[in-house]
């Protein structure tokens, strides 16, 4: 293996180790959608996504969490049974 290739491989590994990433991707997306000018047409959607797969969503028109994966179904059941969490949304 030539010296520049070995250098770039080592540099890549060092940057990966110290970048703080564990290889997983999680994000939360909160949206307000509206279909009319009055307040009755507004819909709040709060989505939880892990590795590009949405696993749970709160929809204000439904008024509860909906799970889309096995993990999301367990969380939705737990969060829907807690009035404090639903009140925050």
PDB file of C-alpha atoms in Angstrom:
ATOM      1  CA  UNK A   1       0.000   0.000   0.000  1.00  0.00           C
ATOM      2  CA  UNK A   2       1.425   3.347  -0.947  1.00  0.00           C
ATOM      3  CA  UNK A   3       2.114   6.001   1.666  1.00  0.00           C
ATOM      4  CA  UNK A   4      -0.581   8.560   0.579  1.00  0.00           C
ATOM      5  CA  UNK A   5      -3.333   5.900   0.547  1.00  0.00           C
ATOM      6  CA  UNK A   6      -2.350   4.649   4.003  1.00  0.00           C
ATOM      7  CA  UNK A   7      -2.259   8.253   5.263  1.00  0.00           C
ATOM      8  CA  UNK A   8      -5.780   8.970   3.991  1.00  0.00           C
ATOM      9  CA  UNK A   9      -7.144   5.740   5.457  1.00  0.00           C
ATOM     10  CA  UNK A  10      -5.646   6.568   8.867  1.00  0.00           C
ATOM     11  CA  UNK A  11      -6.909  10.141   8.670  1.00  0.00           C
ATOM     12  CA  UNK A  12     -10.409   8.947   7.798  1.00  0.00           C
ATOM     13  CA  UNK A  13     -10.438   6.503  10.704  1.00  0.00           C
ATOM     14  CA  UNK A  14      -9.206   9.136  13.146  1.00  0.00           C
ATOM     15  CA  UNK A  15     -11.825  11.639  11.994  1.00  0.00           C
ATOM     16  CA  UNK A  16     -14.552   9.014  12.277  1.00  0.00           C
ATOM     17  CA  UNK A  17     -13.485   8.082  15.821  1.00  0.00           C
ATOM     18  CA  UNK A  18     -13.337  11.678  17.065  1.00  0.00           C
ATOM     19  CA  UNK A  19     -16.364  13.001  15.202  1.00  0.00           C
ATOM     20  CA  UNK A  20     -18.736  11.691  17.879  1.00  0.00           C
ATOM     21  CA  UNK A  21     -20.946   9.765  15.502  1.00  0.00           C
ATOM     22  CA  UNK A  22     -22.032   6.245  16.239  1.00  0.00           C
ATOM     23  CA  UNK A  23     -23.330   5.537  12.756  1.00  0.00           C
ATOM     24  CA  UNK A  24     -26.996   6.145  13.566  1.00  0.00           C
ATOM     25  CA  UNK A  25     -29.196   9.003  12.473  1.00  0.00           C
ATOM     26  CA  UNK A  26     -32.093  10.321  14.554  1.00  0.00           C
ATOM     27  CA  UNK A  27     -34.140  13.441  14.013  1.00  0.00           C
ATOM     28  CA  UNK A  28     -37.445  14.960  15.026  1.00  0.00           C
ATOM     29  CA  UNK A  29     -39.537  16.991  12.630  1.00  0.00           C
ATOM     30  CA  UNK A  30     -42.313  19.290  13.849  1.00  0.00           C
ATOM     31  CA  UNK A  31     -44.589  20.818  11.196  1.00  0.00           C
ATOM     32  CA  UNK A  32     -47.633  23.070  11.142  1.00  0.00           C
ATOM     33  CA  UNK A  33     -49.746  22.548   8.044  1.00  0.00           C
ATOM     34  CA  UNK A  34     -52.751  24.645   7.213  1.00  0.00           C
ATOM     35  CA  UNK A  35     -55.451  24.352   4.608  1.00  0.00           C
ATOM     36  CA  UNK A  36     -57.468  27.498   5.331  1.00  0.00           C
ATOM     37  CA  UNK A  37     -57.028  30.905   6.940  1.00  0.00           C
ATOM     38  CA  UNK A  38     -59.012  30.132  10.082  1.00  0.00           C
ATOM     39  CA  UNK A  39     -57.562  28.189  13.017  1.00  0.00           C
ATOM     40  CA  UNK A  40     -59.671  25.087  12.348  1.00  0.00           C
ATOM     41  CA  UNK A  41     -57.614  24.260   9.245  1.00  0.00           C
ATOM     42  CA  UNK A  42     -54.276  24.027  11.102  1.00  0.00           C
ATOM     43  CA  UNK A  43     -52.714  20.617  11.656  1.00  0.00           C
ATOM     44  CA  UNK A  44     -49.678  19.986  13.885  1.00  0.00           C
ATOM     45  CA  UNK A  45     -47.493  16.970  13.031  1.00  0.00           C
ATOM     46  CA  UNK A  46     -44.565  15.847  15.191  1.00  0.00           C
ATOM     47  CA  UNK A  47     -42.537  13.009  13.619  1.00  0.00           C
ATOM     48  CA  UNK A  48     -39.709  10.937  15.088  1.00  0.00           C
ATOM     49  CA  UNK A  49     -37.361   9.395  12.510  1.00  0.00           C
ATOM     50  CA  UNK A  50     -34.552   6.906  13.093  1.00  0.00           C
ATOM     51  CA  UNK A  51     -32.260   5.868  10.216  1.00  0.00           C
ATOM     52  CA  UNK A  52     -34.619   7.375   7.609  1.00  0.00           C
ATOM     53  CA  UNK A  53     -37.625   5.405   8.924  1.00  0.00           C
ATOM     54  CA  UNK A  54     -40.443   7.239  10.662  1.00  0.00           C
ATOM     55  CA  UNK A  55     -41.293   5.198  13.727  1.00  0.00           C
ATOM     56  CA  UNK A  56     -43.834   7.411  15.545  1.00  0.00           C
ATOM     57  CA  UNK A  57     -45.944  10.479  14.765  1.00  0.00           C
ATOM     58  CA  UNK A  58     -48.257  12.794  16.674  1.00  0.00           C
ATOM     59  CA  UNK A  59     -51.052  14.278  14.597  1.00  0.00           C
ATOM     60  CA  UNK A  60     -53.230  16.999  16.116  1.00  0.00           C
ATOM     61  CA  UNK A  61     -56.287  16.037  14.058  1.00  0.00           C
ATOM     62  CA  UNK A  62     -56.081  12.492  15.457  1.00  0.00           C
ATOM     63  CA  UNK A  63     -55.077  13.809  18.897  1.00  0.00           C
ATOM     64  CA  UNK A  64     -52.724  10.948  19.708  1.00  0.00           C
ATOM     65  CA  UNK A  65     -49.491   9.226  18.743  1.00  0.00           C
ATOM     66  CA  UNK A  66     -49.446   6.654  15.967  1.00  0.00           C
ATOM     67  CA  UNK A  67     -46.651   4.062  15.731  1.00  0.00           C
ATOM     68  CA  UNK A  68     -45.364   2.724  12.424  1.00  0.00           C
ATOM     69  CA  UNK A  69     -42.718   0.244  13.620  1.00  0.00           C
ATOM     70  CA  UNK A  70     -42.596  -2.240  16.497  1.00  0.00           C
ATOM     71  CA  UNK A  71     -40.644   0.238  18.623  1.00  0.00           C
ATOM     72  CA  UNK A  72     -42.985   3.056  17.583  1.00  0.00           C
ATOM     73  CA  UNK A  73     -46.088   1.041  18.524  1.00  0.00           C
ATOM     74  CA  UNK A  74     -44.711   0.442  22.040  1.00  0.00           C
ATOM     75  CA  UNK A  75     -43.859   4.118  22.485  1.00  0.00           C
ATOM     76  CA  UNK A  76     -47.208   5.252  21.090  1.00  0.00           C
ATOM     77  CA  UNK A  77     -49.065   3.027  23.522  1.00  0.00           C
ATOM     78  CA  UNK A  78     -47.045   4.342  26.469  1.00  0.00           C
ATOM     79  CA  UNK A  79     -47.228   8.000  25.430  1.00  0.00           C
ATOM     80  CA  UNK A  80     -50.958   7.873  24.649  1.00  0.00           C
ATOM     81  CA  UNK A  81     -51.678   6.494  28.125  1.00  0.00           C
ATOM     82  CA  UNK A  82     -49.881   9.465  29.765  1.00  0.00           C
ATOM     83  CA  UNK A  83     -52.144  12.541  29.820  1.00  0.00           C
ATOM     84  CA  UNK A  84     -49.187  14.814  30.619  1.00  0.00           C
ATOM     85  CA  UNK A  85     -47.333  13.926  27.437  1.00  0.00           C
ATOM     86  CA  UNK A  86     -50.443  14.337  25.305  1.00  0.00           C
ATOM     87  CA  UNK A  87     -51.123  17.681  26.996  1.00  0.00           C
ATOM     88  CA  UNK A  88     -47.673  18.938  26.018  1.00  0.00           C
ATOM     89  CA  UNK A  89     -48.338  18.232  22.354  1.00  0.00           C
TER      90      UNK A  89
END
